[in-house]
Structures are given as structure tokens and as C-alpha cells.
Amino acid sequence: MSEHAPLTADQARAALAGADTARRGLTARGRWLAGYFGAFAVGSVVVVLLIGLGGDTGTTLAMIGWVLLVSLGVGYAATRPVRLRREGRLHALAWLSWGVVYAVALLGGHPRHGELAYWLPAALVTAVPLLATAVLALRWSRR
């Protein structure tokens, strides 16, 4: 076992400042991820409504908008310097659960094309997995 020399007051202050900087970075990342998933939740609602109510033109606009949102979101996310612990799990949970809900909404709505009574609730339900993930991101960033 090696013995460690006691920290000087300056070293202790520097260590505490570093820990505080890391904590603030993680908290900011959690807030940023919550906004990220929130933006995708709103995008999902718009996409599903366009697909369900907009015919071929709506579907085309939905896909163009989704590709733009994903490109901007992923591109910007890649520039963020801090990552949450288990952030990969968070993304997997978000996108797998969203994909299942999205697929069920589209498949269930196929025979109901153009019916607002189906497509509005279906669109709102597709946002739920992404909004839940936004809440998880905030909680995980405070650990």
C-alpha cells in the first residue's frame, strides 16, 4: 500500500472546482438531452399527423422534415463535450420504444387515413416514449 501525501489547500480547492465543473456539465447535458428528446417528441407528433392526414404530399413533407430534424439533432449532439453515464442505454430505450409505438400507430391508422379522431391521439401517443426519456435524462443527470 502506498501512502499519499496530504493535499495542499490549493490542490483541494482545485479538486473541488473540477468536481463542481463536472457536476454542472452533467446537469447541463441532462437539460440539453431533455430538450433534444422533447424536440423529437414534437417532431413525431407533426410527422404522424402529416402522414395520417396529409396524403402523399403530407407523407413526403413529413419524411423531409424528419430527415432534417434527425440530421440537425445528431449533428449538434456530436459537438456536445459531456456524456451522461449510460447515455447509450437512454438512447436505445427512447428509440426502440418510440419505434414500436410509431409502427403500431401507422399500422393501426392505415385503414383510417384522413380521420382526425384516430390520428391526433395516435400522434400524441408517439410522443410519450420520447417525453419519458426526456424526464429520465434530467433525473440521470442529477445523480
PDB file of C-alpha atoms in Angstrom:
ATOM      1  CA  MET A   1       0.000   0.000   0.000  1.00  0.00           C
ATOM      2  CA  SER A   2       1.385   3.388  -0.917  1.00  0.00           C
ATOM      3  CA  GLU A   3       0.844   6.390   1.227  1.00  0.00           C
ATOM      4  CA  HIS A   4      -0.424   9.612  -0.279  1.00  0.00           C
ATOM      5  CA  ALA A   5       0.836  12.990   0.724  1.00  0.00           C
ATOM      6  CA  PRO A   6      -1.908  15.209   2.088  1.00  0.00           C
ATOM      7  CA  LEU A   7      -3.331  17.744  -0.344  1.00  0.00           C
ATOM      8  CA  THR A   8      -2.408  21.342   0.000  1.00  0.00           C
ATOM      9  CA  ALA A   9      -5.209  23.864   0.342  1.00  0.00           C
ATOM     10  CA  ASP A  10      -4.690  24.957  -3.276  1.00  0.00           C
ATOM     11  CA  GLN A  11      -4.830  21.355  -4.525  1.00  0.00           C
ATOM     12  CA  ALA A  12      -8.019  20.707  -2.546  1.00  0.00           C
ATOM     13  CA  ARG A  13      -9.635  23.869  -3.937  1.00  0.00           C
ATOM     14  CA  ALA A  14      -8.637  22.870  -7.467  1.00  0.00           C
ATOM     15  CA  ALA A  15     -10.074  19.360  -6.988  1.00  0.00           C
ATOM     16  CA  LEU A  16     -13.352  20.753  -5.658  1.00  0.00           C
ATOM     17  CA  ALA A  17     -13.556  23.252  -8.514  1.00  0.00           C
ATOM     18  CA  GLY A  18     -13.006  20.415 -11.010  1.00  0.00           C
ATOM     19  CA  ALA A  19     -15.711  18.310  -9.399  1.00  0.00           C
ATOM     20  CA  ASP A  20     -18.124  21.242  -9.457  1.00  0.00           C
ATOM     21  CA  THR A  21     -17.375  21.887 -13.135  1.00  0.00           C
ATOM     22  CA  ALA A  22     -18.065  18.226 -13.950  1.00  0.00           C
ATOM     23  CA  ARG A  23     -21.342  18.284 -11.991  1.00  0.00           C
ATOM     24  CA  ARG A  24     -22.503  21.421 -13.802  1.00  0.00           C
ATOM     25  CA  GLY A  25     -21.577  19.841 -17.141  1.00  0.00           C
ATOM     26  CA  LEU A  26     -23.645  16.747 -16.402  1.00  0.00           C
ATOM     27  CA  THR A  27     -26.607  18.812 -15.261  1.00  0.00           C
ATOM     28  CA  ALA A  28     -26.382  20.903 -18.440  1.00  0.00           C
ATOM     29  CA  ARG A  29     -26.181  17.710 -20.519  1.00  0.00           C
ATOM     30  CA  GLY A  30     -29.314  16.391 -18.849  1.00  0.00           C
ATOM     31  CA  ARG A  31     -31.174  19.613 -19.623  1.00  0.00           C
ATOM     32  CA  TRP A  32     -29.868  19.572 -23.178  1.00  0.00           C
ATOM     33  CA  LEU A  33     -30.907  15.933 -23.688  1.00  0.00           C
ATOM     34  CA  ALA A  34     -34.348  16.688 -22.283  1.00  0.00           C
ATOM     35  CA  GLY A  35     -34.700  19.423 -24.898  1.00  0.00           C
ATOM     36  CA  TYR A  36     -33.329  17.090 -27.579  1.00  0.00           C
ATOM     37  CA  PHE A  37     -35.861  14.365 -26.826  1.00  0.00           C
ATOM     38  CA  GLY A  38     -38.589  16.978 -26.390  1.00  0.00           C
ATOM     39  CA  ALA A  39     -37.874  18.348 -29.873  1.00  0.00           C
ATOM     40  CA  PHE A  40     -38.102  14.844 -31.305  1.00  0.00           C
ATOM     41  CA  ALA A  41     -41.388  14.297 -29.437  1.00  0.00           C
ATOM     42  CA  VAL A  42     -42.868  17.395 -31.080  1.00  0.00           C
ATOM     43  CA  GLY A  43     -41.408  16.297 -34.416  1.00  0.00           C
ATOM     44  CA  SER A  44     -43.010  12.880 -34.020  1.00  0.00           C
ATOM     45  CA  VAL A  45     -46.439  14.417 -33.456  1.00  0.00           C
ATOM     46  CA  VAL A  46     -46.074  16.581 -36.563  1.00  0.00           C
ATOM     47  CA  VAL A  47     -44.773  13.687 -38.679  1.00  0.00           C
ATOM     48  CA  VAL A  48     -47.582  11.328 -37.682  1.00  0.00           C
ATOM     49  CA  LEU A  49     -50.224  13.993 -38.298  1.00  0.00           C
ATOM     50  CA  LEU A  50     -48.796  14.781 -41.723  1.00  0.00           C
ATOM     51  CA  ILE A  51     -48.668  11.100 -42.650  1.00  0.00           C
ATOM     52  CA  GLY A  52     -52.163  10.389 -41.395  1.00  0.00           C
ATOM     53  CA  LEU A  53     -53.929  13.488 -42.626  1.00  0.00           C
ATOM     54  CA  GLY A  54     -51.822  14.877 -45.464  1.00  0.00           C
ATOM     55  CA  GLY A  55     -51.923  12.170 -48.105  1.00  0.00           C
ATOM     56  CA  ASP A  56     -48.895  11.653 -50.333  1.00  0.00           C
ATOM     57  CA  THR A  57     -47.803  15.288 -50.052  1.00  0.00           C
ATOM     58  CA  GLY A  58     -48.046  15.175 -46.269  1.00  0.00           C
ATOM     59  CA  THR A  59     -46.034  11.971 -46.132  1.00  0.00           C
ATOM     60  CA  THR A  60     -43.335  13.479 -48.356  1.00  0.00           C
ATOM     61  CA  LEU A  61     -43.168  16.635 -46.228  1.00  0.00           C
ATOM     62  CA  ALA A  62     -43.099  14.521 -43.059  1.00  0.00           C
ATOM     63  CA  MET A  63     -40.136  12.483 -44.277  1.00  0.00           C
ATOM     64  CA  ILE A  64     -38.209  15.554 -45.433  1.00  0.00           C
ATOM     65  CA  GLY A  65     -38.868  17.266 -42.096  1.00  0.00           C
ATOM     66  CA  TRP A  66     -37.876  14.173 -40.108  1.00  0.00           C
ATOM     67  CA  VAL A  67     -34.621  13.752 -42.038  1.00  0.00           C
ATOM     68  CA  LEU A  68     -33.791  17.412 -41.389  1.00  0.00           C
ATOM     69  CA  LEU A  69     -34.631  17.135 -37.680  1.00  0.00           C
ATOM     70  CA  VAL A  70     -32.568  13.972 -37.260  1.00  0.00           C
ATOM     71  CA  SER A  71     -29.636  15.446 -39.196  1.00  0.00           C
ATOM     72  CA  LEU A  72     -29.619  18.636 -37.150  1.00  0.00           C
ATOM     73  CA  GLY A  73     -30.156  16.835 -33.847  1.00  0.00           C
ATOM     74  CA  VAL A  74     -27.500  14.186 -34.364  1.00  0.00           C
ATOM     75  CA  GLY A  75     -25.046  16.661 -35.854  1.00  0.00           C
ATOM     76  CA  TYR A  76     -25.401  19.051 -32.940  1.00  0.00           C
ATOM     77  CA  ALA A  77     -25.344  16.245 -30.369  1.00  0.00           C
ATOM     78  CA  ALA A  78     -21.975  15.131 -31.720  1.00  0.00           C
ATOM     79  CA  THR A  79     -20.497  18.505 -30.756  1.00  0.00           C
ATOM     80  CA  ARG A  80     -21.537  18.268 -27.088  1.00  0.00           C
ATOM     81  CA  PRO A  81     -18.496  17.677 -24.878  1.00  0.00           C
ATOM     82  CA  VAL A  82     -20.121  15.801 -21.995  1.00  0.00           C
ATOM     83  CA  ARG A  83     -21.911  12.449 -21.986  1.00  0.00           C
ATOM     84  CA  LEU A  84     -24.105  11.008 -19.272  1.00  0.00           C
ATOM     85  CA  ARG A  85     -23.189   7.670 -17.830  1.00  0.00           C
ATOM     86  CA  ARG A  86     -25.306   5.045 -19.626  1.00  0.00           C
ATOM     87  CA  GLU A  87     -26.415   7.586 -22.233  1.00  0.00           C
ATOM     88  CA  GLY A  88     -26.347   4.852 -24.868  1.00  0.00           C
ATOM     89  CA  ARG A  89     -28.987   2.954 -22.903  1.00  0.00           C
ATOM     90  CA  LEU A  90     -31.084   6.086 -22.721  1.00  0.00           C
ATOM     91  CA  HIS A  91     -30.998   6.485 -26.498  1.00  0.00           C
ATOM     92  CA  ALA A  92     -31.724   2.785 -27.065  1.00  0.00           C
ATOM     93  CA  LEU A  93     -34.687   2.936 -24.697  1.00  0.00           C
ATOM     94  CA  ALA A  94     -36.034   6.073 -26.370  1.00  0.00           C
ATOM     95  CA  TRP A  95     -35.727   4.979 -29.955  1.00  0.00           C
ATOM     96  CA  LEU A  96     -36.741   1.352 -29.543  1.00  0.00           C
ATOM     97  CA  SER A  97     -39.860   2.236 -27.558  1.00  0.00           C
ATOM     98  CA  TRP A  98     -40.697   5.098 -29.929  1.00  0.00           C
ATOM     99  CA  GLY A  99     -40.228   2.828 -32.947  1.00  0.00           C
ATOM    100  CA  VAL A 100     -42.699   0.287 -31.593  1.00  0.00           C
ATOM    101  CA  VAL A 101     -45.324   2.929 -30.774  1.00  0.00           C
ATOM    102  CA  TYR A 102     -44.763   4.686 -34.124  1.00  0.00           C
ATOM    103  CA  ALA A 103     -45.135   1.427 -36.066  1.00  0.00           C
ATOM    104  CA  VAL A 104     -48.326   0.492 -34.202  1.00  0.00           C
ATOM    105  CA  ALA A 105     -49.746   3.984 -34.818  1.00  0.00           C
ATOM    106  CA  LEU A 106     -49.027   3.836 -38.542  1.00  0.00           C
ATOM    107  CA  LEU A 107     -50.223   0.268 -38.999  1.00  0.00           C
ATOM    108  CA  GLY A 108     -53.377   0.863 -36.978  1.00  0.00           C
ATOM    109  CA  GLY A 109     -54.101   4.051 -38.874  1.00  0.00           C
ATOM    110  CA  HIS A 110     -53.628   2.707 -42.366  1.00  0.00           C
ATOM    111  CA  PRO A 111     -57.331   1.943 -42.888  1.00  0.00           C
ATOM    112  CA  ARG A 112     -58.265   5.250 -41.167  1.00  0.00           C
ATOM    113  CA  HIS A 113     -56.362   7.582 -43.461  1.00  0.00           C
ATOM    114  CA  GLY A 114     -57.606  11.134 -43.046  1.00  0.00           C
ATOM    115  CA  GLU A 115     -59.560  10.561 -39.805  1.00  0.00           C
ATOM    116  CA  LEU A 116     -58.533  13.187 -37.243  1.00  0.00           C
ATOM    117  CA  ALA A 117     -60.259  11.214 -34.459  1.00  0.00           C
ATOM    118  CA  TYR A 118     -57.639   8.484 -34.901  1.00  0.00           C
ATOM    119  CA  TRP A 119     -54.560  10.398 -35.999  1.00  0.00           C
ATOM    120  CA  LEU A 120     -54.477  13.127 -33.346  1.00  0.00           C
ATOM    121  CA  PRO A 121     -54.430  10.731 -30.364  1.00  0.00           C
ATOM    122  CA  ALA A 122     -52.073   8.382 -32.243  1.00  0.00           C
ATOM    123  CA  ALA A 123     -49.690  11.269 -32.927  1.00  0.00           C
ATOM    124  CA  LEU A 124     -49.766  12.353 -29.283  1.00  0.00           C
ATOM    125  CA  VAL A 125     -49.097   8.802 -28.078  1.00  0.00           C
ATOM    126  CA  THR A 126     -45.962   8.596 -30.245  1.00  0.00           C
ATOM    127  CA  ALA A 127     -44.524  11.481 -28.245  1.00  0.00           C
ATOM    128  CA  VAL A 128     -44.844   9.641 -24.916  1.00  0.00           C
ATOM    129  CA  PRO A 129     -41.668   7.466 -25.117  1.00  0.00           C
ATOM    130  CA  LEU A 130     -39.561  10.485 -26.085  1.00  0.00           C
ATOM    131  CA  LEU A 131     -41.040  12.701 -23.378  1.00  0.00           C
ATOM    132  CA  ALA A 132     -40.493   9.949 -20.801  1.00  0.00           C
ATOM    133  CA  THR A 133     -36.878   9.724 -21.927  1.00  0.00           C
ATOM    134  CA  ALA A 134     -36.515  13.482 -21.522  1.00  0.00           C
ATOM    135  CA  VAL A 135     -37.599  13.121 -17.891  1.00  0.00           C
ATOM    136  CA  LEU A 136     -35.143  10.235 -17.396  1.00  0.00           C
ATOM    137  CA  ALA A 137     -32.314  12.344 -18.853  1.00  0.00           C
ATOM    138  CA  LEU A 138     -32.995  15.049 -16.290  1.00  0.00           C
ATOM    139  CA  ARG A 139     -33.075  12.527 -13.434  1.00  0.00           C
ATOM    140  CA  TRP A 140     -29.922  10.708 -14.549  1.00  0.00           C
ATOM    141  CA  SER A 141     -28.022  13.983 -14.868  1.00  0.00           C
ATOM    142  CA  ARG A 142     -28.683  14.779 -11.198  1.00  0.00           C
ATOM    143  CA  ARG A 143     -27.233  11.562  -9.835  1.00  0.00           C
TER     144      ARG A 143
END
